[in-house]
PDB file of C-alpha atoms in Angstrom:
ATOM      1  CA  ALA A  75     110.584 108.118 105.881  1.00 76.00           C
ATOM      2  CA  GLN A  76     113.055 107.413 102.745  1.00 82.00           C
ATOM      3  CA  SER A  77     111.949 104.936 100.153  1.00 89.00           C
ATOM      4  CA  VAL A  78     111.879 103.062  96.888  1.00 94.00           C
ATOM      5  CA  THR A  79     110.227 102.211  94.297  1.00 96.00           C
ATOM      6  CA  GLN A  80     110.859  99.790  91.560  1.00 97.00           C
ATOM      7  CA  PRO A  81     107.881 100.250  89.063  1.00 96.00           C
ATOM      8  CA  ASP A  82     109.049  97.270  87.206  1.00 95.00           C
ATOM      9  CA  ILE A  83     108.523  93.959  88.944  1.00 95.00           C
ATOM     10  CA  HIS A  84     109.686  91.728  85.998  1.00 96.00           C
ATOM     11  CA  ILE A  85     110.917  92.692  82.832  1.00 97.00           C
ATOM     12  CA  THR A  86     111.865  90.914  79.578  1.00 97.00           C
ATOM     13  CA  VAL A  87     114.303  91.047  77.053  1.00 97.00           C
ATOM     14  CA  SER A  88     116.502  89.768  74.195  1.00 97.00           C
ATOM     15  CA  GLU A  89     120.127  89.404  74.736  1.00 97.00           C
ATOM     16  CA  GLY A  90     121.688  92.287  72.662  1.00 97.00           C
ATOM     17  CA  ALA A  91     119.151  94.410  73.486  1.00 98.00           C
ATOM     18  CA  SER A  92     119.456  97.901  75.400  1.00 98.00           C
ATOM     19  CA  LEU A  93     118.070  97.653  79.408  1.00 98.00           C
ATOM     20  CA  GLU A  94     116.458 100.494  82.000  1.00 98.00           C
ATOM     21  CA  LEU A  95     116.083  99.476  85.227  1.00 98.00           C
ATOM     22  CA  ARG A  96     113.816 102.455  86.851  1.00 98.00           C
ATOM     23  CA  CYS A  97     114.531 103.199  90.454  1.00 98.00           C
ATOM     24  CA  ASN A  98     112.460 106.274  91.996  1.00 97.00           C
ATOM     25  CA  TYR A  99     113.766 106.674  95.912  1.00 94.00           C
ATOM     26  CA  SER A 100     112.200 109.478  98.073  1.00 91.00           C
ATOM     27  CA  TYR A 101     114.705 111.742 100.384  1.00 81.00           C
ATOM     28  CA  GLY A 102     114.725 114.557 102.018  1.00 71.00           C
ATOM     29  CA  ALA A 103     118.493 115.458 101.345  1.00 75.00           C
ATOM     30  CA  THR A 104     121.297 114.074  98.950  1.00 74.00           C
ATOM     31  CA  PRO A 105     120.950 110.469  99.263  1.00 85.00           C
ATOM     32  CA  TYR A 106     123.668 108.023  98.769  1.00 89.00           C
ATOM     33  CA  LEU A 107     122.399 104.848  95.954  1.00 93.00           C
ATOM     34  CA  PHE A 108     123.412 102.004  95.078  1.00 95.00           C
ATOM     35  CA  TRP A 109     122.512  99.150  92.518  1.00 97.00           C
ATOM     36  CA  TYR A 110     122.414  95.710  93.853  1.00 97.00           C
ATOM     37  CA  VAL A 111     122.572  92.267  91.231  1.00 97.00           C
ATOM     38  CA  GLN A 112     121.231  88.878  93.241  1.00 95.00           C
ATOM     39  CA  SER A 113     121.765  85.861  91.217  1.00 93.00           C
ATOM     40  CA  PRO A 114     119.506  82.778  92.164  1.00 88.00           C
ATOM     41  CA  GLY A 115     120.382  81.660  95.830  1.00 86.00           C
ATOM     42  CA  GLN A 116     123.357  84.157  95.827  1.00 88.00           C
ATOM     43  CA  GLY A 117     123.549  86.977  98.472  1.00 90.00           C
ATOM     44  CA  LEU A 118     124.422  90.408  96.542  1.00 93.00           C
ATOM     45  CA  GLN A 119     126.589  92.043  94.368  1.00 95.00           C
ATOM     46  CA  LEU A 120     127.537  96.061  94.345  1.00 95.00           C
ATOM     47  CA  LEU A 121     127.199  97.486  91.038  1.00 97.00           C
ATOM     48  CA  LEU A 122     127.302 100.691  91.857  1.00 95.00           C
ATOM     49  CA  LYS A 123     126.720 103.845  93.635  1.00 93.00           C
ATOM     50  CA  TYR A 124     126.268 107.275  94.120  1.00 92.00           C
ATOM     51  CA  PHE A 125     127.566 109.550  96.501  1.00 88.00           C
ATOM     52  CA  SER A 126     127.583 113.193  94.920  1.00 85.00           C
ATOM     53  CA  GLY A 127     129.697 114.707  92.430  1.00 87.00           C
ATOM     54  CA  ASP A 128     129.186 113.685  88.507  1.00 90.00           C
ATOM     55  CA  THR A 129     125.596 112.207  88.260  1.00 93.00           C
ATOM     56  CA  LEU A 130     126.569 109.462  85.048  1.00 97.00           C
ATOM     57  CA  VAL A 131     127.927 107.203  87.310  1.00 96.00           C
ATOM     58  CA  GLN A 132     129.309 103.825  85.906  1.00 97.00           C
ATOM     59  CA  GLY A 133     130.298 100.232  87.129  1.00 96.00           C
ATOM     60  CA  ILE A 134     130.545  96.767  86.849  1.00 96.00           C
ATOM     61  CA  LYS A 135     129.658  94.750  84.233  1.00 95.00           C
ATOM     62  CA  GLY A 136     129.073  97.083  81.409  1.00 97.00           C
ATOM     63  CA  PHE A 137     126.502  98.635  84.123  1.00 98.00           C
ATOM     64  CA  GLU A 138     125.884 102.846  84.670  1.00 98.00           C
ATOM     65  CA  ALA A 139     122.771 104.853  86.546  1.00 98.00           C
ATOM     66  CA  GLU A 140     122.312 108.482  85.973  1.00 97.00           C
ATOM     67  CA  PHE A 141     121.238 109.954  89.480  1.00 95.00           C
ATOM     68  CA  LYS A 142     118.696 112.921  88.463  1.00 95.00           C
ATOM     69  CA  ARG A 143     117.369 114.917  91.440  1.00 92.00           C
ATOM     70  CA  SER A 144     114.074 116.780  89.815  1.00 92.00           C
ATOM     71  CA  GLN A 145     112.927 113.375  89.090  1.00 94.00           C
ATOM     72  CA  SER A 146     113.921 111.649  92.454  1.00 94.00           C
ATOM     73  CA  SER A 147     114.970 108.913  89.833  1.00 96.00           C
ATOM     74  CA  PHE A 148     118.467 106.583  89.583  1.00 97.00           C
ATOM     75  CA  ASN A 149     117.685 104.680  86.356  1.00 98.00           C
ATOM     76  CA  LEU A 150     120.050 101.392  85.586  1.00 98.00           C
ATOM     77  CA  ARG A 151     121.176 101.560  82.447  1.00 98.00           C
ATOM     78  CA  LYS A 152     123.295  99.084  79.739  1.00 98.00           C
ATOM     79  CA  PRO A 153     123.999  98.822  76.034  1.00 97.00           C
ATOM     80  CA  SER A 154     123.846  95.340  75.340  1.00 98.00           C
ATOM     81  CA  VAL A 155     122.380  93.093  77.630  1.00 98.00           C
ATOM     82  CA  HIS A 156     123.765  89.300  77.521  1.00 97.00           C
ATOM     83  CA  TRP A 157     122.248  86.071  78.984  1.00 96.00           C
ATOM     84  CA  SER A 158     124.618  85.928  81.685  1.00 95.00           C
ATOM     85  CA  ASP A 159     122.879  89.200  83.847  1.00 97.00           C
ATOM     86  CA  ALA A 160     119.690  87.627  84.045  1.00 97.00           C
ATOM     87  CA  ALA A 161     118.903  88.233  88.000  1.00 97.00           C
ATOM     88  CA  GLU A 162     117.163  89.562  90.264  1.00 96.00           C
ATOM     89  CA  TYR A 163     118.033  94.212  90.522  1.00 98.00           C
ATOM     90  CA  PHE A 164     117.627  96.231  93.986  1.00 97.00           C
ATOM     91  CA  CYS A 165     117.671  99.469  93.791  1.00 97.00           C
ATOM     92  CA  ALA A 166     118.507 100.743  97.567  1.00 94.00           C
ATOM     93  CA  VAL A 167     118.968 104.384  99.445  1.00 92.00           C
ATOM     94  CA  GLY A 168     121.679 104.787 102.334  1.00 87.00           C
ATOM     95  CA  ALA A 169     119.116 105.844 105.210  1.00 79.00           C
ATOM     96  CA  THR A 170     120.321 108.636 107.907  1.00 72.00           C
ATOM     97  CA  GLY A 171     120.778 108.274 111.818  1.00 66.00           C
ATOM     98  CA  GLY A 172     120.567 105.294 113.323  1.00 63.00           C
ATOM     99  CA  TYR A 173     123.005 102.361 111.445  1.00 68.00           C
ATOM    100  CA  ASN A 174     122.646 104.247 108.653  1.00 77.00           C
ATOM    101  CA  LYS A 175     120.786 100.927 107.311  1.00 86.00           C
ATOM    102  CA  LEU A 176     120.022 100.213 103.549  1.00 90.00           C
ATOM    103  CA  ILE A 177     116.407 101.063 102.230  1.00 90.00           C
ATOM    104  CA  PHE A 178     115.448  97.992  99.289  1.00 93.00           C
ATOM    105  CA  GLY A 179     113.592  98.467  96.358  1.00 94.00           C
ATOM    106  CA  ALA A 180     110.524  95.036  95.663  1.00 94.00           C
ATOM    107  CA  GLY A 181     113.626  94.404  93.336  1.00 96.00           C
ATOM    108  CA  THR A 182     113.058  93.665  89.771  1.00 97.00           C
ATOM    109  CA  ARG A 183     113.899  90.675  88.059  1.00 97.00           C
ATOM    110  CA  LEU A 184     115.504  90.401  84.715  1.00 97.00           C
ATOM    111  CA  ALA A 185     114.750  87.431  81.658  1.00 97.00           C
ATOM    112  CA  VAL A 186     117.074  87.758  79.113  1.00 97.00           C
ATOM    113  CA  HIS A 187     115.819  86.300  76.157  1.00 94.00           C
ATOM    114  CA  PRO A 188     118.315  84.519  73.144  1.00 89.00           C
TER     115      PRO A 188
ATOM    116  CA  GLY B 561     138.444  92.793  98.966  1.00 71.00           C
ATOM    117  CA  ALA B 562     135.369  93.396 101.037  1.00 87.00           C
ATOM    118  CA  VAL B 563     134.768  89.795 101.056  1.00 92.00           C
ATOM    119  CA  VAL B 564     131.300  88.794 103.719  1.00 95.00           C
ATOM    120  CA  SER B 565     131.830  84.968 103.983  1.00 96.00           C
ATOM    121  CA  GLN B 566     128.658  82.926 105.444  1.00 97.00           C
ATOM    122  CA  HIS B 567     128.650  79.512 106.810  1.00 97.00           C
ATOM    123  CA  PRO B 568     126.917  77.411 106.187  1.00 97.00           C
ATOM    124  CA  SER B 569     125.053  77.993 102.593  1.00 96.00           C
ATOM    125  CA  TRP B 570     122.173  75.276 102.986  1.00 96.00           C
ATOM    126  CA  VAL B 571     121.008  73.480 106.182  1.00 97.00           C
ATOM    127  CA  ILE B 572     118.284  71.434 107.010  1.00 97.00           C
ATOM    128  CA  CYS B 573     116.992  70.791 110.720  1.00 96.00           C
ATOM    129  CA  LYS B 574     114.415  69.242 112.569  1.00 96.00           C
ATOM    130  CA  SER B 575     111.951  71.481 114.042  1.00 97.00           C
ATOM    131  CA  GLY B 576     112.656  72.439 118.079  1.00 97.00           C
ATOM    132  CA  THR B 577     116.200  72.545 117.134  1.00 97.00           C
ATOM    133  CA  SER B 578     118.368  75.538 116.997  1.00 97.00           C
ATOM    134  CA  VAL B 579     120.701  76.044 114.090  1.00 97.00           C
ATOM    135  CA  LYS B 580     123.378  78.546 114.152  1.00 97.00           C
ATOM    136  CA  ILE B 581     124.634  81.436 111.220  1.00 98.00           C
ATOM    137  CA  GLU B 582     127.695  82.974 110.905  1.00 97.00           C
ATOM    138  CA  CYS B 583     128.547  85.969 109.090  1.00 97.00           C
ATOM    139  CA  ARG B 584     132.461  87.077 108.568  1.00 96.00           C
ATOM    140  CA  SER B 585     134.302  89.732 106.831  1.00 94.00           C
ATOM    141  CA  LEU B 586     137.005  88.496 105.337  1.00 94.00           C
ATOM    142  CA  ASP B 587     139.792  91.116 104.771  1.00 90.00           C
ATOM    143  CA  PHE B 588     137.793  94.452 106.271  1.00 89.00           C
ATOM    144  CA  GLN B 589     136.950  95.287 110.328  1.00 89.00           C
ATOM    145  CA  ALA B 590     133.235  95.507 110.790  1.00 90.00           C
ATOM    146  CA  THR B 591     131.601  97.252 113.919  1.00 85.00           C
ATOM    147  CA  THR B 592     128.054  96.796 112.097  1.00 91.00           C
ATOM    148  CA  MET B 593     126.824  94.057 110.669  1.00 94.00           C
ATOM    149  CA  PHE B 594     122.813  93.219 108.974  1.00 95.00           C
ATOM    150  CA  TRP B 595     121.028  90.275 109.026  1.00 97.00           C
ATOM    151  CA  TYR B 596     118.404  90.160 106.718  1.00 96.00           C
ATOM    152  CA  ARG B 597     115.845  87.584 105.432  1.00 96.00           C
ATOM    153  CA  GLN B 598     114.567  87.450 102.463  1.00 93.00           C
ATOM    154  CA  PHE B 599     111.432  84.862 100.969  1.00 89.00           C
ATOM    155  CA  PRO B 600     110.865  83.895  97.312  1.00 86.00           C
ATOM    156  CA  LYS B 601     110.820  86.332  95.051  1.00 83.00           C
ATOM    157  CA  GLN B 602     110.601  88.694  97.417  1.00 88.00           C
ATOM    158  CA  SER B 603     113.217  92.151  98.588  1.00 90.00           C
ATOM    159  CA  LEU B 604     115.410  92.148 101.623  1.00 91.00           C
ATOM    160  CA  MET B 605     113.879  92.408 104.987  1.00 93.00           C
ATOM    161  CA  LEU B 606     115.688  93.724 107.863  1.00 94.00           C
ATOM    162  CA  MET B 607     115.550  91.930 111.017  1.00 96.00           C
ATOM    163  CA  ALA B 608     118.453  93.671 112.884  1.00 95.00           C
ATOM    164  CA  THR B 609     121.871  95.493 113.229  1.00 94.00           C
ATOM    165  CA  SER B 610     124.105  93.380 114.838  1.00 91.00           C
ATOM    166  CA  ASN B 611     127.245  96.259 116.753  1.00 87.00           C
ATOM    167  CA  GLU B 612     130.123  95.056 118.241  1.00 86.00           C
ATOM    168  CA  GLY B 613     130.453  94.100 121.830  1.00 84.00           C
ATOM    169  CA  SER B 614     126.949  95.126 121.983  1.00 86.00           C
ATOM    170  CA  LYS B 615     123.507  94.245 122.311  1.00 89.00           C
ATOM    171  CA  ALA B 616     121.365  93.814 118.134  1.00 93.00           C
ATOM    172  CA  THR B 617     118.892  96.446 117.401  1.00 93.00           C
ATOM    173  CA  TYR B 618     116.007  94.696 116.501  1.00 95.00           C
ATOM    174  CA  GLU B 619     113.269  95.859 113.513  1.00 94.00           C
ATOM    175  CA  GLN B 620     110.060  96.320 114.932  1.00 94.00           C
ATOM    176  CA  GLY B 621     107.933  92.622 114.986  1.00 94.00           C
ATOM    177  CA  VAL B 622     110.958  90.191 114.744  1.00 96.00           C
ATOM    178  CA  GLU B 623     111.232  88.350 117.756  1.00 94.00           C
ATOM    179  CA  LYS B 624     114.756  88.322 119.931  1.00 94.00           C
ATOM    180  CA  ASP B 625     114.940  85.412 121.358  1.00 95.00           C
ATOM    181  CA  LYS B 626     114.087  83.522 118.464  1.00 96.00           C
ATOM    182  CA  PHE B 627     116.813  85.063 116.142  1.00 97.00           C
ATOM    183  CA  LEU B 628     119.567  85.336 118.813  1.00 96.00           C
ATOM    184  CA  ILE B 629     122.924  87.428 117.526  1.00 95.00           C
ATOM    185  CA  ASN B 630     126.177  87.865 118.905  1.00 92.00           C
ATOM    186  CA  HIS B 631     128.690  90.169 117.111  1.00 91.00           C
ATOM    187  CA  ALA B 632     132.073  88.983 119.509  1.00 83.00           C
ATOM    188  CA  SER B 633     134.441  90.256 117.029  1.00 90.00           C
ATOM    189  CA  LEU B 634     135.337  92.762 114.483  1.00 91.00           C
ATOM    190  CA  THR B 635     134.913  90.050 111.637  1.00 93.00           C
ATOM    191  CA  LEU B 636     132.387  87.575 113.172  1.00 95.00           C
ATOM    192  CA  SER B 637     128.230  88.234 113.775  1.00 95.00           C
ATOM    193  CA  THR B 638     126.486  85.012 114.363  1.00 96.00           C
ATOM    194  CA  LEU B 639     122.694  84.348 114.044  1.00 97.00           C
ATOM    195  CA  THR B 640     120.994  81.745 115.986  1.00 97.00           C
ATOM    196  CA  VAL B 641     117.391  80.985 114.965  1.00 97.00           C
ATOM    197  CA  THR B 642     116.091  78.861 118.241  1.00 97.00           C
ATOM    198  CA  SER B 643     113.397  76.158 118.216  1.00 96.00           C
ATOM    199  CA  ALA B 644     113.247  76.482 114.575  1.00 97.00           C
ATOM    200  CA  HIS B 645     110.065  75.971 113.458  1.00 96.00           C
ATOM    201  CA  PRO B 646     108.589  75.091 109.414  1.00 96.00           C
ATOM    202  CA  GLU B 647     107.516  79.161 109.175  1.00 95.00           C
ATOM    203  CA  ASP B 648     111.136  79.165 110.161  1.00 96.00           C
ATOM    204  CA  SER B 649     112.108  78.384 107.085  1.00 96.00           C
ATOM    205  CA  SER B 650     113.552  80.897 104.588  1.00 95.00           C
ATOM    206  CA  PHE B 651     116.848  82.660 102.866  1.00 95.00           C
ATOM    207  CA  TYR B 652     118.879  84.818 105.535  1.00 97.00           C
ATOM    208  CA  ILE B 653     121.605  86.846 104.433  1.00 96.00           C
ATOM    209  CA  CYS B 654     124.246  88.715 106.165  1.00 96.00           C
ATOM    210  CA  SER B 655     125.638  91.580 105.265  1.00 96.00           C
ATOM    211  CA  ALA B 656     129.043  93.648 106.824  1.00 94.00           C
ATOM    212  CA  ARG B 657     130.377  97.585 106.189  1.00 89.00           C
ATOM    213  CA  ASP B 658     133.878  97.861 106.384  1.00 84.00           C
ATOM    214  CA  TYR B 659     134.179 100.743 109.070  1.00 74.00           C
ATOM    215  CA  GLN B 660     137.793 102.148 108.577  1.00 71.00           C
ATOM    216  CA  THR B 661     136.448 103.156 104.383  1.00 67.00           C
ATOM    217  CA  ALA B 662     135.638 107.431 104.501  1.00 62.00           C
ATOM    218  CA  SER B 663     132.759 108.976 105.009  1.00 65.00           C
ATOM    219  CA  GLY B 664     130.313 108.694 102.363  1.00 65.00           C
ATOM    220  CA  SER B 665     132.099 104.250 101.060  1.00 72.00           C
ATOM    221  CA  TYR B 666     130.815 103.309 104.891  1.00 71.00           C
ATOM    222  CA  HIS B 667     127.030 103.167 103.426  1.00 78.00           C
ATOM    223  CA  ILE B 668     127.962 100.884 101.078  1.00 88.00           C
ATOM    224  CA  GLN B 669     126.950  96.690 102.138  1.00 92.00           C
ATOM    225  CA  TYR B 670     128.685  93.439 100.987  1.00 93.00           C
ATOM    226  CA  PHE B 671     127.197  90.658 101.530  1.00 95.00           C
ATOM    227  CA  GLY B 672     127.656  87.145 102.183  1.00 96.00           C
ATOM    228  CA  ALA B 673     126.426  84.464  99.707  1.00 95.00           C
ATOM    229  CA  GLY B 674     122.940  83.695 102.207  1.00 95.00           C
ATOM    230  CA  THR B 675     121.861  80.553 103.437  1.00 96.00           C
ATOM    231  CA  ARG B 676     118.846  78.443 102.580  1.00 96.00           C
ATOM    232  CA  LEU B 677     117.110  77.267 106.326  1.00 97.00           C
ATOM    233  CA  SER B 678     115.237  74.136 105.610  1.00 97.00           C
ATOM    234  CA  VAL B 679     113.239  73.393 109.074  1.00 97.00           C
ATOM    235  CA  LEU B 680     111.177  69.088 108.587  1.00 95.00           C
TER     236      LEU B 680
END
């Protein structure tokens, strides 16, 4: 069965520092992978996605993610974090079969110190 | 593009009453919409998959008679929490998929802003 693991529940970084959020997935074939961001009391916004091709994908708000098949990982990165990046980040994999629902990780809460 | 509107954003109701939440895709058509429930500081829990013109598919453990889903058109799905009780208080989020996109993009879900339900 497909699954997604986000090992870090909570991360704190200083504004201007670099960021990497980890995501590992379990899937038999080439997965559809997503990163979403959720601000408090809001829905989810798509940051970026990977379907195929170039393993380094660029997203909105200066985020990028790299798909590494050998490590079953899809880590999210940003070179310089802004205070407005404080939010909850969810990694997800698109399940096959049925209605192709998304399987979400538990989320990583990012705090940014000034 | 790809905007999903969810209404209301916050609702307070008395125990025993029913509450309806609407989810609309504003600029695309969605044969499939999803309803999630989110507890504080937790991930999203898929409740059901809503299919236009047919019955919803509920996840294991979700009461069909408690959470009624109607997907009557390609742009509207509704979730009705019937006979709500305090334990139903939660954050409910819907999402929709654009069925007219290319195969890969079909997996993208666009989310509403969520509805906070408080049952007194």
